Coordinates of C-alpha atoms in Angstrom, one line a residue:
M1 CA -29.6 20.4 118.5
T2 CA -30.6 22.9 116.5
M3 CA -28.2 25.0 114.4
R4 CA -28.9 28.4 112.6
D5 CA -27.1 30.6 110.0
G6 CA -28.4 33.8 108.1
H7 CA -29.8 31.9 105.2
G8 CA -32.0 29.2 106.6
Q9 CA -32.4 27.3 110.0
H10 CA -31.0 23.6 110.4
D11 CA -32.7 21.7 113.1
H12 CA -30.9 18.8 114.5
R13 CA -32.1 17.1 117.8
H14 CA -29.3 15.1 119.3
G15 CA -30.3 12.9 122.6
H16 CA -31.2 13.9 125.9
G17 CA -28.4 13.9 128.4
H18 CA -28.3 14.4 132.5
D19 CA -26.3 16.0 135.0
H20 CA -25.7 17.6 138.4
D21 CA -25.8 21.5 138.8
D22 CA -24.1 24.0 141.2
D23 CA -22.9 27.3 140.7
H24 CA -21.0 29.2 138.3
D25 CA -20.8 32.1 136.0
H26 CA -21.1 32.0 132.4
D27 CA -18.1 33.3 130.1
D28 CA -18.1 35.4 126.9
H29 CA -14.9 36.2 125.5
G30 CA -14.3 35.0 122.3
C31 CA -11.9 32.3 121.0
G32 CA -8.6 31.9 122.9
H33 CA -6.4 29.2 123.4
H34 CA -7.6 25.7 122.9
H35 CA -7.6 22.8 125.3
H36 CA -10.4 20.1 125.8
G37 CA -12.8 19.5 128.5
H38 CA -13.4 16.1 129.8
G39 CA -17.2 15.0 130.7
G40 CA -19.0 11.5 131.1
H41 CA -21.5 9.5 129.2
S42 CA -25.2 10.7 129.7
H43 CA -27.6 8.3 130.2
A44 CA -31.4 8.2 130.8
P45 CA -32.8 9.2 134.5
A46 CA -33.3 6.0 136.4
N47 CA -36.9 5.7 137.7
F48 CA -37.1 5.9 141.7
G49 CA -40.4 5.5 141.8
K50 CA -40.3 2.3 143.9
A51 CA -37.6 4.0 146.2
F52 CA -39.4 7.0 146.6
A53 CA -42.7 5.3 148.0
L54 CA -40.7 2.6 150.5
G55 CA -38.7 5.5 151.7
I56 CA -42.0 7.7 152.8
A57 CA -43.4 4.4 154.1
L58 CA -41.0 3.6 156.5
N59 CA -40.1 7.4 157.5
V60 CA -43.8 8.2 158.0
A61 CA -44.0 5.4 160.5
F62 CA -40.8 6.1 162.5
V63 CA -42.2 9.6 162.6
A64 CA -45.3 8.3 163.9
I65 CA -43.0 6.3 166.6
E66 CA -40.8 8.7 167.3
A67 CA -43.1 11.6 167.8
L68 CA -45.2 9.4 170.3
Y69 CA -42.3 8.5 172.2
G70 CA -40.7 11.5 172.3
F71 CA -43.9 13.2 174.1
L72 CA -44.1 10.1 176.6
S73 CA -40.6 10.1 177.3
N74 CA -40.3 13.7 177.6
S75 CA -37.2 14.2 175.2
V76 CA -36.7 17.1 173.0
A77 CA -33.8 15.4 170.8
L78 CA -36.3 12.7 169.9
L79 CA -39.0 15.4 169.1
A80 CA -36.6 17.5 167.4
D81 CA -35.4 14.2 165.3
A82 CA -39.0 13.5 164.7
G83 CA -39.6 17.0 163.2
H84 CA -36.8 16.7 160.8
N85 CA -37.6 13.3 159.6
L86 CA -41.0 14.7 159.0
G87 CA -39.3 17.6 156.7
D88 CA -37.5 14.7 155.3
V89 CA -41.0 13.0 154.3
L90 CA -42.5 16.1 152.9
G91 CA -38.7 16.3 151.0
L92 CA -39.6 12.8 149.4
V93 CA -42.9 13.9 148.5
V94 CA -42.2 16.4 146.5
A95 CA -38.9 15.1 145.1
W96 CA -41.1 12.1 144.1
V97 CA -43.7 14.5 142.6
A98 CA -41.0 16.0 140.5
S99 CA -39.2 13.2 139.2
A100 CA -42.5 12.4 137.9
L101 CA -43.3 15.9 136.3
V102 CA -40.1 16.1 134.7
R103 CA -41.1 13.1 132.6
R104 CA -44.0 15.2 131.2
A105 CA -43.9 15.7 127.5
P106 CA -43.1 19.2 126.2
T107 CA -46.3 21.1 124.8
P108 CA -46.2 24.7 122.9
R109 CA -46.1 26.5 125.9
F110 CA -44.0 24.5 128.4
S111 CA -41.6 23.6 125.3
Y112 CA -39.1 22.0 127.5
G113 CA -41.8 20.1 129.4
L114 CA -41.9 20.4 133.2
L115 CA -37.9 19.6 133.8
G116 CA -37.4 23.0 135.6
S117 CA -40.0 21.3 138.6
S118 CA -37.1 19.6 139.9
I119 CA -35.0 22.5 140.9
L120 CA -38.3 23.8 142.3
A121 CA -38.9 21.0 144.4
A122 CA -34.5 21.1 145.6
L123 CA -35.4 24.6 146.4
F124 CA -38.6 24.2 148.2
N125 CA -36.8 20.9 150.6
A126 CA -34.1 23.6 151.2
V127 CA -36.3 26.0 152.4
F128 CA -38.5 23.8 154.2
L129 CA -36.0 22.3 156.5
L130 CA -34.3 25.4 157.2
V131 CA -37.8 26.9 158.9
T132 CA -38.6 23.6 160.5
V133 CA -35.0 23.9 162.2
G134 CA -35.9 27.2 163.2
A135 CA -38.9 26.1 165.5
I136 CA -36.8 23.3 166.7
S137 CA -34.0 25.1 167.8
L138 CA -36.2 27.6 169.6
E139 CA -37.7 25.0 171.8
A140 CA -34.4 23.2 172.7
V141 CA -32.8 26.6 174.0
Q142 CA -36.1 26.9 176.1
R143 CA -35.3 23.3 177.3
L144 CA -31.5 24.1 177.6
A145 CA -32.4 26.4 180.1
A146 CA -34.5 24.4 182.1
P147 CA -33.8 20.6 181.7
E148 CA -36.4 18.3 182.3
P149 CA -36.0 14.4 183.1
V150 CA -36.2 11.7 180.1
A151 CA -36.9 8.2 179.4
E152 CA -33.1 7.5 178.4
K153 CA -33.9 3.6 177.6
T154 CA -36.8 4.7 175.4
V155 CA -34.8 7.8 173.9
M156 CA -32.0 5.0 173.1
I157 CA -34.4 2.4 171.6
V158 CA -36.6 4.7 169.2
A159 CA -33.0 6.4 167.9
A160 CA -31.8 2.6 167.5
I161 CA -34.8 2.0 165.1
G162 CA -34.1 5.2 163.3
I163 CA -30.6 4.2 162.7
L164 CA -32.0 1.1 160.8
I165 CA -35.0 3.0 159.0
N166 CA -32.8 6.0 157.8
G167 CA -30.0 3.8 157.1
V168 CA -32.0 1.6 154.5
T169 CA -33.5 4.7 153.0
A170 CA -30.5 6.3 152.4
W171 CA -29.3 3.0 150.8
L172 CA -32.1 3.3 148.6
F173 CA -31.0 6.2 146.8
A174 CA -27.2 6.0 147.0
S175 CA -26.9 4.7 143.2
G176 CA -28.8 8.0 141.9
S177 CA -27.0 10.4 144.1
K178 CA -24.3 11.3 142.0
D179 CA -26.0 12.5 139.0
D180 CA -29.1 14.3 140.5
I181 CA -29.2 16.7 143.4
N182 CA -32.8 15.6 144.1
L183 CA -31.8 12.3 144.6
R184 CA -28.6 13.6 146.3
G185 CA -30.5 15.5 148.9
A186 CA -32.8 12.4 149.8
F187 CA -29.3 10.4 150.2
L188 CA -27.6 12.8 152.4
H189 CA -30.5 13.8 154.4
M190 CA -31.2 9.9 155.3
A191 CA -27.5 9.6 155.5
S192 CA -27.2 12.3 158.0
D193 CA -30.3 11.3 159.7
A194 CA -28.8 7.6 160.5
L195 CA -25.7 9.5 162.0
V196 CA -27.7 12.0 164.0
S197 CA -29.9 8.7 165.3
A198 CA -26.2 7.3 166.4
G199 CA -25.5 10.5 168.5
V200 CA -29.1 10.5 170.0
V201 CA -28.5 6.7 171.4
V202 CA -24.7 7.9 172.8
A203 CA -26.4 10.7 174.5
G204 CA -29.2 8.6 176.0
L205 CA -26.5 6.3 177.3
V206 CA -24.5 9.6 178.8
I207 CA -27.5 10.3 180.6
L208 CA -28.2 7.2 181.5
V209 CA -25.0 6.8 183.4
T210 CA -24.3 10.4 184.5
G211 CA -27.8 12.2 184.6
W212 CA -27.0 15.0 182.7
L213 CA -30.1 16.3 181.6
W214 CA -28.9 19.0 179.9
L215 CA -27.5 16.8 177.4
D216 CA -30.9 16.0 175.6
P217 CA -31.5 19.9 174.3
A218 CA -28.2 20.1 173.7
V219 CA -28.0 17.0 171.7
S220 CA -30.9 18.4 169.4
L221 CA -29.2 21.9 169.2
I222 CA -26.4 19.9 167.9
I223 CA -28.7 17.5 165.4
N224 CA -30.0 21.0 164.1
A225 CA -26.8 22.2 163.3
I226 CA -25.9 19.2 161.3
I227 CA -29.3 19.9 159.3
I228 CA -28.3 23.4 158.8
W229 CA -24.6 22.3 157.3
G230 CA -26.2 19.7 154.9
T231 CA -29.0 21.9 154.2
W232 CA -26.9 25.1 153.3
A233 CA -25.3 23.4 150.4
L234 CA -28.6 22.0 149.3
L235 CA -29.9 25.7 149.2
R236 CA -27.1 27.3 147.6
E237 CA -27.1 24.9 144.7
A238 CA -30.9 24.8 144.2
L239 CA -30.8 28.8 144.3
A240 CA -27.7 28.5 141.7
M241 CA -30.0 26.5 139.5
S242 CA -32.8 28.5 139.6
L243 CA -30.7 31.6 138.8
S244 CA -29.6 29.5 135.7
A245 CA -26.1 29.3 136.8
A246 CA -23.8 26.9 134.7
P247 CA -23.2 23.8 136.8
A248 CA -19.9 23.7 139.0
R249 CA -18.7 20.7 137.1
I250 CA -18.5 22.4 133.8
D251 CA -15.8 25.2 133.1
P252 CA -17.5 27.6 130.3
A253 CA -13.9 29.0 129.6
R254 CA -12.9 24.8 128.7
V255 CA -16.4 24.7 126.6
R256 CA -15.4 27.9 124.9
A257 CA -12.0 26.8 123.8
F258 CA -13.2 23.7 122.7
I259 CA -15.7 24.5 120.4
C260 CA -13.6 27.5 119.1
G261 CA -10.9 24.4 118.4
R262 CA -13.5 23.1 115.6
A263 CA -12.2 23.7 112.2
G264 CA -13.8 27.0 110.4
V265 CA -14.5 28.9 113.8
S266 CA -13.1 32.2 113.8
D267 CA -15.0 33.6 116.8
L268 CA -17.7 32.8 119.3
H269 CA -20.0 34.8 121.5
D270 CA -23.2 35.2 123.3
L271 CA -22.3 31.7 124.9
H272 CA -24.7 30.5 127.9
I273 CA -24.7 27.2 129.8
W274 CA -27.5 26.6 132.1
P275 CA -29.5 23.6 134.1
M276 CA -33.1 23.1 132.5
S277 CA -33.7 20.6 135.7
T278 CA -31.4 18.9 137.9
T279 CA -30.5 16.6 135.3
E280 CA -30.5 18.2 132.1
I281 CA -27.8 21.0 130.8
A282 CA -28.3 23.4 127.8
L283 CA -26.2 25.7 125.7
T284 CA -26.7 28.3 123.5
C285 CA -23.9 30.2 121.4
H286 CA -23.3 32.1 118.3
L287 CA -20.4 30.8 116.0
V288 CA -18.6 33.0 113.3
M289 CA -17.8 30.9 110.2
P290 CA -16.5 33.2 107.7
G291 CA -16.2 30.0 105.3
G292 CA -19.8 29.4 104.7
H293 CA -22.4 27.0 106.7
P294 CA -20.2 24.1 107.9
G295 CA -22.8 21.5 107.0
D296 CA -24.6 18.8 108.9
A297 CA -21.5 16.5 109.8
F298 CA -20.1 19.4 111.6
L299 CA -23.3 19.9 113.7
H300 CA -23.7 16.5 114.4
D301 CA -20.1 15.9 115.3
L302 CA -20.5 18.8 117.5
A303 CA -23.4 18.0 119.3
A304 CA -22.2 14.1 120.1
D305 CA -19.0 15.9 121.3
L306 CA -20.5 18.2 123.5
S307 CA -22.4 15.2 125.0
G308 CA -19.7 13.3 125.3
R309 CA -17.1 15.4 127.0
F310 CA -19.3 17.9 128.7
R311 CA -22.7 16.0 129.3
I312 CA -24.3 19.1 127.5
N313 CA -27.3 17.4 125.2
H314 CA -29.3 20.3 124.7
A315 CA -27.4 22.9 122.7
T316 CA -28.1 25.5 120.2
V317 CA -25.6 27.2 117.8
Q318 CA -26.3 30.2 115.5
I319 CA -23.7 30.3 112.6
E320 CA -22.9 33.6 111.4
I321 CA -21.0 33.9 108.0
D322 CA -20.0 37.6 107.9
P323 CA -17.4 38.5 110.3
D324 CA -17.7 42.2 109.5
R325 CA -21.7 42.3 110.5
A326 CA -21.3 43.0 113.9
C327 CA -24.1 40.5 116.0
A328 CA -26.2 42.5 118.2
L329 CA -25.3 40.2 121.5
A330 CA -21.7 40.0 120.7
P331 CA -20.7 42.2 123.4
E332 CA -20.1 41.0 126.6
H333 CA -22.5 43.1 128.6
V334 CA -25.4 42.2 126.6
V335 CA -27.3 38.8 127.7

């Protein structure tokens, strides 16, 4: 944590924290009524390298099986799900690479290391999946206009394998899905795929009994709708993070009130809260403290409380002593 005043600079780094992110605008309205926020304790990000490796291996094998039998059985539903799973494989690879890059040491040029790579990975995954859905939907609509026979039993068997593989892969990322949008994206995709595969099994059974060939492309369109529903949330979160929006779980007004409640603080301005990665949150602000620089104990306590209450672990606070000397960044419209 870095604190500055007008007479010198005091540098105090305090821990590294992690959290998940979403969209929220930063607030900048001085000190108001005091109330306290709530946050969890941060911890080092778990290494999911083995989970990524196993998940990718399982899904690559399943994509090959699903695509092969999709062509042999003339099933658009299987091909649609194979295309989605291929996108998931690429998404897992990108997320895996990003999870490694965020651990790279900082350099003079990249002073935060490559933490932002996880945000880029999440954004890439969302965009790529939407493009894939568009191509598959076009094929499904064409098949819906002219349904063709499918091998129902083959479709059901392959989809049943998909339930197992996607379920196991989702389980691999379940424990990390609460704190990292990268892992949450992997978990949600795999879990939804397991549900989609279950839908394909049901559709195959209905076609086997009724002979409704139109049901196959209809199921593929339903699959695409589920993908869009899940991917849209990922896209929105990733886009918000790439624009440095404060995480949705953090209320900037609550953070402001908490800081303003510290002894000796008469005003606060230029407050910014933003994600440096899908797990790391940063904060900067200016504190007006007419009584003089508060000392190291104040700085360390503030850093610890921001970490414990809000999981904000990369904070920079500038101390300003003279309340009559206007700060160029004090006006609300100035960034």
